[in-house]
Amino acid sequence: MKAMLVMVHGSPRPASNIDMFAVVDEVRNQGTFPIVEVGFMECNDPSIPVAIDRCVAAGATEIIAVPYFLHTGKHVTDDLPNLLEQGQSRYPAVRFLMSDYLGHDPIIADVLMDRVKEAA
Amino acid sequence: MDAIILFSHGSVLCGAGQNLFELAMRMRERGDAPIIEVGFLNYSEPDFDTAVARCIAQGADHITIAPYFLVAGKFVTVDLPKRIEAARHHHPSVQFVVAEAMRFHPRLADALLSVAAHSREPGSWRDTDAQAAQFCRDIPQCPRYGTDACPATRARHEVAA
């Protein structure tokens, strides 16, 4: 069973995560992934290792980890892969995959253009 | 003439802004606006003022600033208005409008599913870092500077060896 693990930076202001949770709910509603979990790198719960545990407890045999980040940098290229490798060593039977970061998808242009049109 | 500035924070990491330049190029190619520029608040170039100047040099009289941010934090709500105020002062005949941060949008869910559809095996999880290295500016502030991950540093080591 496939799980999507949405990896989020986290914020000292938890209200900052409300919109992200709404986006993740939208992903759940689309039904592509039977399991969808959110894990935070810092500040908020659950942490990414705990979110990995939840995916596995829910029956995940494949975890597709998606960085909810707009930029590449140390987190995307180093910290997140490290956390996934630790998860892989805890669950050797589970297949771990990591995707590009959110901001790299061309669909972002549509979102920005909608915001521009709303402002007109 | 209408212009859009994609506004982002900026980074000391070489290549970090490349994604935004590619995004601007894609939006230009599909004709989202006659003028599309990228402007950074800190570290990366061009800075916001330069982006404004470029728009105006191309004939812009109406500039919409689109924050490349998921959440409108301090950079968008405090720092950006200051820059815009200064730009208005220098260019009184130009109209400046600020769009919302991305926040919630159903297309963000599509974007998540879209990137997930192209997920990779562990061996290539760090490839984005290698790709970013091609935009090396050889600046001491970059976290890669002086390490093997910095192409300019590596080249100097090879010359010395």
PDB file of C-alpha atoms in Angstrom:
ATOM      1  CA  MET A   1       0.000   0.000   0.000  1.00  0.00           C
ATOM      2  CA  LYS A   2       1.294   3.444  -0.973  1.00  0.00           C
ATOM      3  CA  ALA A   3       1.584   6.320   1.448  1.00  0.00           C
ATOM      4  CA  MET A   4       2.295   9.966   0.757  1.00  0.00           C
ATOM      5  CA  LEU A   5       4.428  11.579   3.442  1.00  0.00           C
ATOM      6  CA  VAL A   6       4.224  15.356   3.204  1.00  0.00           C
ATOM      7  CA  MET A   7       7.398  16.793   4.745  1.00  0.00           C
ATOM      8  CA  VAL A   8       6.877  20.315   6.085  1.00  0.00           C
ATOM      9  CA  HIS A   9       9.356  22.746   7.618  1.00  0.00           C
ATOM     10  CA  GLY A  10       7.176  23.681  10.602  1.00  0.00           C
ATOM     11  CA  SER A  11       6.580  27.086  12.135  1.00  0.00           C
ATOM     12  CA  PRO A  12       6.698  28.676  15.595  1.00  0.00           C
ATOM     13  CA  ARG A  13       3.272  30.052  14.638  1.00  0.00           C
ATOM     14  CA  PRO A  14       1.108  26.926  14.195  1.00  0.00           C
ATOM     15  CA  ALA A  15      -1.551  29.022  12.391  1.00  0.00           C
ATOM     16  CA  SER A  16       0.911  29.117   9.484  1.00  0.00           C
ATOM     17  CA  ASN A  17       0.132  25.438   8.876  1.00  0.00           C
ATOM     18  CA  ILE A  18      -3.654  25.792   8.439  1.00  0.00           C
ATOM     19  CA  ASP A  19      -3.502  26.352   4.677  1.00  0.00           C
ATOM     20  CA  MET A  20      -1.022  23.493   4.226  1.00  0.00           C
ATOM     21  CA  PHE A  21      -3.367  21.115   6.085  1.00  0.00           C
ATOM     22  CA  ALA A  22      -6.200  22.213   3.778  1.00  0.00           C
ATOM     23  CA  VAL A  23      -4.040  21.389   0.745  1.00  0.00           C
ATOM     24  CA  VAL A  24      -3.202  17.975   2.235  1.00  0.00           C
ATOM     25  CA  ASP A  25      -6.913  17.321   2.877  1.00  0.00           C
ATOM     26  CA  GLU A  26      -7.505  18.037  -0.800  1.00  0.00           C
ATOM     27  CA  VAL A  27      -4.863  15.406  -1.657  1.00  0.00           C
ATOM     28  CA  ARG A  28      -6.619  12.922   0.665  1.00  0.00           C
ATOM     29  CA  ASN A  29      -9.970  13.637  -1.003  1.00  0.00           C
ATOM     30  CA  GLN A  30      -8.534  12.905  -4.422  1.00  0.00           C
ATOM     31  CA  GLY A  31      -7.922   9.352  -3.204  1.00  0.00           C
ATOM     32  CA  THR A  32      -4.699   8.618  -5.119  1.00  0.00           C
ATOM     33  CA  PHE A  33      -2.955   7.608  -1.892  1.00  0.00           C
ATOM     34  CA  PRO A  34      -4.776   5.440   0.686  1.00  0.00           C
ATOM     35  CA  ILE A  35      -2.456   6.846   3.359  1.00  0.00           C
ATOM     36  CA  VAL A  36      -1.482  10.518   3.605  1.00  0.00           C
ATOM     37  CA  GLU A  37       0.531  11.777   6.579  1.00  0.00           C
ATOM     38  CA  VAL A  38       2.168  15.105   7.435  1.00  0.00           C
ATOM     39  CA  GLY A  39       5.529  15.261   9.217  1.00  0.00           C
ATOM     40  CA  PHE A  40       7.316  18.392  10.433  1.00  0.00           C
ATOM     41  CA  MET A  41      11.048  19.000  10.418  1.00  0.00           C
ATOM     42  CA  GLU A  42      10.902  21.354  13.400  1.00  0.00           C
ATOM     43  CA  CYS A  43       8.561  23.292  15.717  1.00  0.00           C
ATOM     44  CA  ASN A  44       5.385  21.232  15.210  1.00  0.00           C
ATOM     45  CA  ASP A  45       4.119  17.694  15.771  1.00  0.00           C
ATOM     46  CA  PRO A  46       4.225  15.049  14.489  1.00  0.00           C
ATOM     47  CA  SER A  47       7.894  14.923  13.560  1.00  0.00           C
ATOM     48  CA  ILE A  48       8.885  13.256  10.296  1.00  0.00           C
ATOM     49  CA  PRO A  49      10.057  10.029  12.081  1.00  0.00           C
ATOM     50  CA  VAL A  50       6.692   9.818  13.888  1.00  0.00           C
ATOM     51  CA  ALA A  51       4.832  10.410  10.625  1.00  0.00           C
ATOM     52  CA  ILE A  52       6.875   7.568   9.066  1.00  0.00           C
ATOM     53  CA  ASP A  53       5.817   5.325  11.989  1.00  0.00           C
ATOM     54  CA  ARG A  54       2.177   6.255  11.326  1.00  0.00           C
ATOM     55  CA  CYS A  55       2.474   5.401   7.627  1.00  0.00           C
ATOM     56  CA  VAL A  56       3.936   1.977   8.459  1.00  0.00           C
ATOM     57  CA  ALA A  57       1.365   1.339  11.232  1.00  0.00           C
ATOM     58  CA  ALA A  58      -1.378   2.114   8.694  1.00  0.00           C
ATOM     59  CA  GLY A  59       0.043  -0.586   6.414  1.00  0.00           C
ATOM     60  CA  ALA A  60       2.322   1.323   4.056  1.00  0.00           C
ATOM     61  CA  THR A  61       4.723  -0.792   2.021  1.00  0.00           C
ATOM     62  CA  GLU A  62       5.864   2.169  -0.056  1.00  0.00           C
ATOM     63  CA  ILE A  63       6.357   5.706   1.268  1.00  0.00           C
ATOM     64  CA  ILE A  64       6.555   8.550  -1.209  1.00  0.00           C
ATOM     65  CA  ALA A  65       7.991  11.541   0.612  1.00  0.00           C
ATOM     66  CA  VAL A  66       7.170  14.960  -0.823  1.00  0.00           C
ATOM     67  CA  PRO A  67       8.956  18.117   0.429  1.00  0.00           C
ATOM     68  CA  TYR A  68       6.375  20.878   1.018  1.00  0.00           C
ATOM     69  CA  PHE A  69       9.045  23.433   0.215  1.00  0.00           C
ATOM     70  CA  LEU A  70       9.258  26.196  -2.404  1.00  0.00           C
ATOM     71  CA  HIS A  71      13.043  26.287  -2.519  1.00  0.00           C
ATOM     72  CA  THR A  72      15.844  23.834  -2.741  1.00  0.00           C
ATOM     73  CA  GLY A  73      18.524  24.181  -0.101  1.00  0.00           C
ATOM     74  CA  LYS A  74      20.060  22.352   2.811  1.00  0.00           C
ATOM     75  CA  HIS A  75      16.720  21.031   4.090  1.00  0.00           C
ATOM     76  CA  VAL A  76      15.636  19.541   0.768  1.00  0.00           C
ATOM     77  CA  THR A  77      19.028  18.244  -0.317  1.00  0.00           C
ATOM     78  CA  ASP A  78      20.397  17.058   2.998  1.00  0.00           C
ATOM     79  CA  ASP A  79      18.180  17.117   6.108  1.00  0.00           C
ATOM     80  CA  LEU A  80      15.158  15.446   4.514  1.00  0.00           C
ATOM     81  CA  PRO A  81      17.137  12.673   2.760  1.00  0.00           C
ATOM     82  CA  ASN A  82      18.902  12.010   6.090  1.00  0.00           C
ATOM     83  CA  LEU A  83      15.563  11.602   7.876  1.00  0.00           C
ATOM     84  CA  LEU A  84      14.296   9.267   5.159  1.00  0.00           C
ATOM     85  CA  GLU A  85      17.469   7.176   5.281  1.00  0.00           C
ATOM     86  CA  GLN A  86      17.002   6.818   9.035  1.00  0.00           C
ATOM     87  CA  GLY A  87      13.418   5.706   8.357  1.00  0.00           C
ATOM     88  CA  GLN A  88      14.647   3.243   5.765  1.00  0.00           C
ATOM     89  CA  SER A  89      17.056   1.671   8.267  1.00  0.00           C
ATOM     90  CA  ARG A  90      14.229   1.342  10.821  1.00  0.00           C
ATOM     91  CA  TYR A  91      11.909  -0.206   8.224  1.00  0.00           C
ATOM     92  CA  PRO A  92      14.083  -2.128   5.734  1.00  0.00           C
ATOM     93  CA  ALA A  93      11.053  -3.858   4.189  1.00  0.00           C
ATOM     94  CA  VAL A  94       9.392  -0.561   3.259  1.00  0.00           C
ATOM     95  CA  ARG A  95      10.279   1.109  -0.036  1.00  0.00           C
ATOM     96  CA  PHE A  96      11.177   4.784   0.429  1.00  0.00           C
ATOM     97  CA  LEU A  97      10.984   7.242  -2.460  1.00  0.00           C
ATOM     98  CA  MET A  98      11.445  11.006  -2.430  1.00  0.00           C
ATOM     99  CA  SER A  99      10.014  13.447  -4.948  1.00  0.00           C
ATOM    100  CA  ASP A 100      11.018  16.877  -6.142  1.00  0.00           C
ATOM    101  CA  TYR A 101      10.079  19.767  -3.855  1.00  0.00           C
ATOM    102  CA  LEU A 102       6.664  21.383  -4.329  1.00  0.00           C
ATOM    103  CA  GLY A 103       7.998  24.646  -5.793  1.00  0.00           C
ATOM    104  CA  HIS A 104       9.613  22.801  -8.671  1.00  0.00           C
ATOM    105  CA  ASP A 105       6.289  21.806 -10.197  1.00  0.00           C
ATOM    106  CA  PRO A 106       5.106  23.895 -13.181  1.00  0.00           C
ATOM    107  CA  ILE A 107       1.580  24.018 -11.674  1.00  0.00           C
ATOM    108  CA  ILE A 108       2.916  26.662  -9.255  1.00  0.00           C
ATOM    109  CA  ALA A 109       2.722  29.131 -12.164  1.00  0.00           C
ATOM    110  CA  ASP A 110      -1.068  28.606 -12.279  1.00  0.00           C
ATOM    111  CA  VAL A 111      -1.368  29.336  -8.565  1.00  0.00           C
ATOM    112  CA  LEU A 112       0.691  32.529  -8.885  1.00  0.00           C
ATOM    113  CA  MET A 113      -1.339  33.687 -11.897  1.00  0.00           C
ATOM    114  CA  ASP A 114      -4.595  33.166 -10.015  1.00  0.00           C
ATOM    115  CA  ARG A 115      -3.244  35.315  -7.193  1.00  0.00           C
ATOM    116  CA  VAL A 116      -2.216  37.995  -9.720  1.00  0.00           C
ATOM    117  CA  LYS A 117      -5.693  37.982 -11.295  1.00  0.00           C
ATOM    118  CA  GLU A 118      -7.389  38.199  -7.888  1.00  0.00           C
ATOM    119  CA  ALA A 119      -5.307  41.278  -7.102  1.00  0.00           C
ATOM    120  CA  ALA A 120      -6.287  43.095 -10.301  1.00  0.00           C
TER     121      ALA A 120
ATOM    122  CA  MET B   1       1.731  48.037 -19.721  1.00  0.00           C
ATOM    123  CA  ASP B   2       1.267  45.287 -17.113  1.00  0.00           C
ATOM    124  CA  ALA B   3       4.187  43.665 -15.366  1.00  0.00           C
ATOM    125  CA  ILE B   4       4.535  40.913 -12.777  1.00  0.00           C
ATOM    126  CA  ILE B   5       7.374  40.658 -10.281  1.00  0.00           C
ATOM    127  CA  LEU B   6       7.833  37.239  -8.715  1.00  0.00           C
ATOM    128  CA  PHE B   7       9.000  38.197  -5.249  1.00  0.00           C
ATOM    129  CA  SER B   8      11.074  35.858  -3.113  1.00  0.00           C
ATOM    130  CA  HIS B   9      13.339  36.015  -0.095  1.00  0.00           C
ATOM    131  CA  GLY B  10      16.646  35.101  -1.690  1.00  0.00           C
ATOM    132  CA  SER B  11      19.443  32.836  -0.445  1.00  0.00           C
ATOM    133  CA  VAL B  12      23.197  32.798   0.086  1.00  0.00           C
ATOM    134  CA  LEU B  13      23.220  29.347  -1.519  1.00  0.00           C
ATOM    135  CA  CYS B  14      24.355  29.527  -5.146  1.00  0.00           C
ATOM    136  CA  GLY B  15      21.692  28.303  -7.528  1.00  0.00           C
ATOM    137  CA  ALA B  16      18.896  28.600  -4.987  1.00  0.00           C
ATOM    138  CA  GLY B  17      17.047  31.199  -7.075  1.00  0.00           C
ATOM    139  CA  GLN B  18      17.292  29.249 -10.310  1.00  0.00           C
ATOM    140  CA  ASN B  19      13.885  27.672  -9.829  1.00  0.00           C
ATOM    141  CA  LEU B  20      12.296  31.122  -9.803  1.00  0.00           C
ATOM    142  CA  PHE B  21      14.064  32.189 -13.009  1.00  0.00           C
ATOM    143  CA  GLU B  22      12.789  29.029 -14.690  1.00  0.00           C
ATOM    144  CA  LEU B  23       9.291  29.759 -13.421  1.00  0.00           C
ATOM    145  CA  ALA B  24       9.458  33.319 -14.796  1.00  0.00           C
ATOM    146  CA  MET B  25      10.693  31.970 -18.146  1.00  0.00           C
ATOM    147  CA  ARG B  26       7.791  29.513 -18.298  1.00  0.00           C
ATOM    148  CA  MET B  27       5.293  32.289 -17.527  1.00  0.00           C
ATOM    149  CA  ARG B  28       6.839  34.560 -20.185  1.00  0.00           C
ATOM    150  CA  GLU B  29       6.680  31.773 -22.756  1.00  0.00           C
ATOM    151  CA  ARG B  30       3.001  31.188 -22.172  1.00  0.00           C
ATOM    152  CA  GLY B  31       2.289  34.932 -22.205  1.00  0.00           C
ATOM    153  CA  ASP B  32       1.016  35.377 -18.643  1.00  0.00           C
ATOM    154  CA  ALA B  33       1.967  39.075 -18.825  1.00  0.00           C
ATOM    155  CA  PRO B  34       3.921  41.287 -21.248  1.00  0.00           C
ATOM    156  CA  ILE B  35       6.646  41.778 -18.623  1.00  0.00           C
ATOM    157  CA  ILE B  36       7.685  39.254 -15.959  1.00  0.00           C
ATOM    158  CA  GLU B  37      10.680  39.787 -13.685  1.00  0.00           C
ATOM    159  CA  VAL B  38      12.084  38.179 -10.540  1.00  0.00           C
ATOM    160  CA  GLY B  39      13.011  40.269  -7.501  1.00  0.00           C
ATOM    161  CA  PHE B  40      14.609  39.142  -4.232  1.00  0.00           C
ATOM    162  CA  LEU B  41      14.454  40.717  -0.793  1.00  0.00           C
ATOM    163  CA  ASN B  42      17.917  39.606   0.351  1.00  0.00           C
ATOM    164  CA  TYR B  43      21.152  37.999  -0.854  1.00  0.00           C
ATOM    165  CA  SER B  44      20.143  36.927  -4.383  1.00  0.00           C
ATOM    166  CA  GLU B  45      20.146  39.086  -7.474  1.00  0.00           C
ATOM    167  CA  PRO B  46      18.324  40.919  -8.931  1.00  0.00           C
ATOM    168  CA  ASP B  47      17.039  42.643  -5.809  1.00  0.00           C
ATOM    169  CA  PHE B  48      13.519  44.034  -5.681  1.00  0.00           C
ATOM    170  CA  ASP B  49      14.496  47.578  -6.727  1.00  0.00           C
ATOM    171  CA  THR B  50      16.360  46.251  -9.751  1.00  0.00           C
ATOM    172  CA  ALA B  51      13.332  44.166 -10.745  1.00  0.00           C
ATOM    173  CA  VAL B  52      11.138  47.285 -10.543  1.00  0.00           C
ATOM    174  CA  ALA B  53      13.637  49.263 -12.651  1.00  0.00           C
ATOM    175  CA  ARG B  54      13.707  46.478 -15.261  1.00  0.00           C
ATOM    176  CA  CYS B  55       9.910  46.435 -15.488  1.00  0.00           C
ATOM    177  CA  ILE B  56       9.760  50.201 -15.941  1.00  0.00           C
ATOM    178  CA  ALA B  57      12.563  50.179 -18.518  1.00  0.00           C
ATOM    179  CA  GLN B  58      10.375  47.799 -20.545  1.00  0.00           C
ATOM    180  CA  GLY B  59       7.425  50.186 -20.316  1.00  0.00           C
ATOM    181  CA  ALA B  60       5.532  48.972 -17.252  1.00  0.00           C
ATOM    182  CA  ASP B  61       3.055  51.362 -15.657  1.00  0.00           C
ATOM    183  CA  HIS B  62       1.206  48.737 -13.593  1.00  0.00           C
ATOM    184  CA  ILE B  63       3.249  46.238 -11.585  1.00  0.00           C
ATOM    185  CA  THR B  64       1.711  43.330  -9.692  1.00  0.00           C
ATOM    186  CA  ILE B  65       3.998  41.785  -7.112  1.00  0.00           C
ATOM    187  CA  ALA B  66       3.309  38.073  -6.700  1.00  0.00           C
ATOM    188  CA  PRO B  67       4.895  36.746  -3.491  1.00  0.00           C
ATOM    189  CA  TYR B  68       6.548  33.376  -4.088  1.00  0.00           C
ATOM    190  CA  PHE B  69       5.622  32.402  -0.536  1.00  0.00           C
ATOM    191  CA  LEU B  70       3.262  29.772   0.835  1.00  0.00           C
ATOM    192  CA  VAL B  71       2.424  31.899   3.861  1.00  0.00           C
ATOM    193  CA  ALA B  72       2.436  35.686   4.190  1.00  0.00           C
ATOM    194  CA  GLY B  73       4.904  36.103   7.051  1.00  0.00           C
ATOM    195  CA  LYS B  74       7.037  39.081   8.050  1.00  0.00           C
ATOM    196  CA  PHE B  75       8.859  39.264   4.699  1.00  0.00           C
ATOM    197  CA  VAL B  76       5.592  39.774   2.846  1.00  0.00           C
ATOM    198  CA  THR B  77       3.667  41.827   5.404  1.00  0.00           C
ATOM    199  CA  VAL B  78       6.467  44.055   6.773  1.00  0.00           C
ATOM    200  CA  ASP B  79       9.550  44.072   4.545  1.00  0.00           C
ATOM    201  CA  LEU B  80       7.839  44.055   1.152  1.00  0.00           C
ATOM    202  CA  PRO B  81       5.532  47.051   1.862  1.00  0.00           C
ATOM    203  CA  LYS B  82       8.617  49.093   2.829  1.00  0.00           C
ATOM    204  CA  ARG B  83      10.279  48.318  -0.490  1.00  0.00           C
ATOM    205  CA  ILE B  84       7.086  49.130  -2.376  1.00  0.00           C
ATOM    206  CA  GLU B  85       6.729  52.429  -0.526  1.00  0.00           C
ATOM    207  CA  ALA B  86      10.228  53.385  -1.631  1.00  0.00           C
ATOM    208  CA  ALA B  87       9.499  52.288  -5.208  1.00  0.00           C
ATOM    209  CA  ARG B  88       6.282  54.381  -5.278  1.00  0.00           C
ATOM    210  CA  HIS B  89       8.277  57.370  -4.114  1.00  0.00           C
ATOM    211  CA  HIS B  90      10.796  56.946  -6.956  1.00  0.00           C
ATOM    212  CA  HIS B  91       8.181  56.095  -9.587  1.00  0.00           C
ATOM    213  CA  PRO B  92       5.025  58.056  -8.734  1.00  0.00           C
ATOM    214  CA  SER B  93       3.341  57.394 -12.094  1.00  0.00           C
ATOM    215  CA  VAL B  94       3.582  53.601 -11.730  1.00  0.00           C
ATOM    216  CA  GLN B  95       0.825  51.659 -10.011  1.00  0.00           C
ATOM    217  CA  PHE B  96       1.933  48.905  -7.612  1.00  0.00           C
ATOM    218  CA  VAL B  97      -0.370  46.082  -6.521  1.00  0.00           C
ATOM    219  CA  VAL B  98       0.499  43.216  -4.175  1.00  0.00           C
ATOM    220  CA  ALA B  99      -1.067  39.792  -4.703  1.00  0.00           C
ATOM    221  CA  GLU B 100      -1.737  37.301  -1.907  1.00  0.00           C
ATOM    222  CA  ALA B 101       0.739  34.605  -0.897  1.00  0.00           C
ATOM    223  CA  MET B 102      -0.122  31.171  -2.295  1.00  0.00           C
ATOM    224  CA  ARG B 103      -1.707  29.975   0.975  1.00  0.00           C
ATOM    225  CA  PHE B 104      -4.433  27.461   0.132  1.00  0.00           C
ATOM    226  CA  HIS B 105      -5.170  26.723  -3.508  1.00  0.00           C
ATOM    227  CA  PRO B 106      -6.632  23.491  -4.900  1.00  0.00           C
ATOM    228  CA  ARG B 107      -3.922  23.478  -7.575  1.00  0.00           C
ATOM    229  CA  LEU B 108      -1.316  23.091  -4.803  1.00  0.00           C
ATOM    230  CA  ALA B 109      -2.841  19.657  -4.159  1.00  0.00           C
ATOM    231  CA  ASP B 110      -2.437  18.893  -7.874  1.00  0.00           C
ATOM    232  CA  ALA B 111       1.173  20.081  -7.661  1.00  0.00           C
ATOM    233  CA  LEU B 112       1.845  17.758  -4.696  1.00  0.00           C
ATOM    234  CA  LEU B 113       0.410  14.788  -6.596  1.00  0.00           C
ATOM    235  CA  SER B 114       2.331  15.821  -9.696  1.00  0.00           C
ATOM    236  CA  VAL B 115       5.736  15.895  -7.989  1.00  0.00           C
ATOM    237  CA  ALA B 116       4.865  12.656  -6.150  1.00  0.00           C
ATOM    238  CA  ALA B 117       4.308  10.980  -9.520  1.00  0.00           C
ATOM    239  CA  HIS B 118       7.997  11.601 -10.308  1.00  0.00           C
ATOM    240  CA  SER B 119       9.546  10.329  -7.117  1.00  0.00           C
ATOM    241  CA  ARG B 120      13.046   8.922  -7.039  1.00  0.00           C
ATOM    242  CA  GLU B 121      15.083   6.106  -5.494  1.00  0.00           C
ATOM    243  CA  PRO B 122      17.504   6.949  -2.635  1.00  0.00           C
ATOM    244  CA  GLY B 123      20.515   7.134  -4.981  1.00  0.00           C
ATOM    245  CA  SER B 124      19.237  10.363  -6.549  1.00  0.00           C
ATOM    246  CA  TRP B 125      17.722  12.121  -3.529  1.00  0.00           C
ATOM    247  CA  ARG B 126      20.594  14.587  -3.454  1.00  0.00           C
ATOM    248  CA  ASP B 127      20.662  15.312  -7.189  1.00  0.00           C
ATOM    249  CA  THR B 128      19.068  18.754  -6.822  1.00  0.00           C
ATOM    250  CA  ASP B 129      22.176  19.812  -4.929  1.00  0.00           C
ATOM    251  CA  ALA B 130      24.407  18.715  -7.786  1.00  0.00           C
ATOM    252  CA  GLN B 131      22.178  20.534 -10.279  1.00  0.00           C
ATOM    253  CA  ALA B 132      22.256  23.727  -8.223  1.00  0.00           C
ATOM    254  CA  ALA B 133      26.059  23.641  -8.264  1.00  0.00           C
ATOM    255  CA  GLN B 134      26.071  24.559 -11.949  1.00  0.00           C
ATOM    256  CA  PHE B 135      24.913  28.049 -10.922  1.00  0.00           C
ATOM    257  CA  CYS B 136      27.950  28.563  -8.712  1.00  0.00           C
ATOM    258  CA  ARG B 137      28.794  32.259  -8.250  1.00  0.00           C
ATOM    259  CA  ASP B 138      31.955  31.563  -6.251  1.00  0.00           C
ATOM    260  CA  ILE B 139      30.888  33.731  -3.312  1.00  0.00           C
ATOM    261  CA  PRO B 140      32.336  33.215   0.192  1.00  0.00           C
ATOM    262  CA  GLN B 141      28.869  33.565   1.812  1.00  0.00           C
ATOM    263  CA  CYS B 142      27.592  30.403   0.086  1.00  0.00           C
ATOM    264  CA  PRO B 143      27.456  27.422   2.493  1.00  0.00           C
ATOM    265  CA  ARG B 144      29.150  25.291  -0.185  1.00  0.00           C
ATOM    266  CA  TYR B 145      32.125  27.678  -0.512  1.00  0.00           C
ATOM    267  CA  GLY B 146      35.416  26.027   0.485  1.00  0.00           C
ATOM    268  CA  THR B 147      33.880  22.541   0.387  1.00  0.00           C
ATOM    269  CA  ASP B 148      33.978  19.847  -2.276  1.00  0.00           C
ATOM    270  CA  ALA B 149      30.362  20.695  -3.106  1.00  0.00           C
ATOM    271  CA  CYS B 150      31.506  24.086  -4.474  1.00  0.00           C
ATOM    272  CA  PRO B 151      32.616  23.800  -8.135  1.00  0.00           C
ATOM    273  CA  ALA B 152      34.790  26.942  -7.946  1.00  0.00           C
ATOM    274  CA  THR B 153      36.602  25.635  -4.851  1.00  0.00           C
ATOM    275  CA  ARG B 154      37.086  22.245  -6.512  1.00  0.00           C
ATOM    276  CA  ALA B 155      38.522  23.895  -9.627  1.00  0.00           C
ATOM    277  CA  ARG B 156      41.050  25.826  -7.510  1.00  0.00           C
ATOM    278  CA  HIS B 157      42.088  22.621  -5.748  1.00  0.00           C
ATOM    279  CA  GLU B 158      42.620  20.907  -9.097  1.00  0.00           C
ATOM    280  CA  VAL B 159      44.770  23.771 -10.391  1.00  0.00           C
ATOM    281  CA  ALA B 160      46.855  23.682  -7.189  1.00  0.00           C
ATOM    282  CA  ALA B 161      47.296  19.893  -7.377  1.00  0.00           C
TER     283      ALA B 161
END
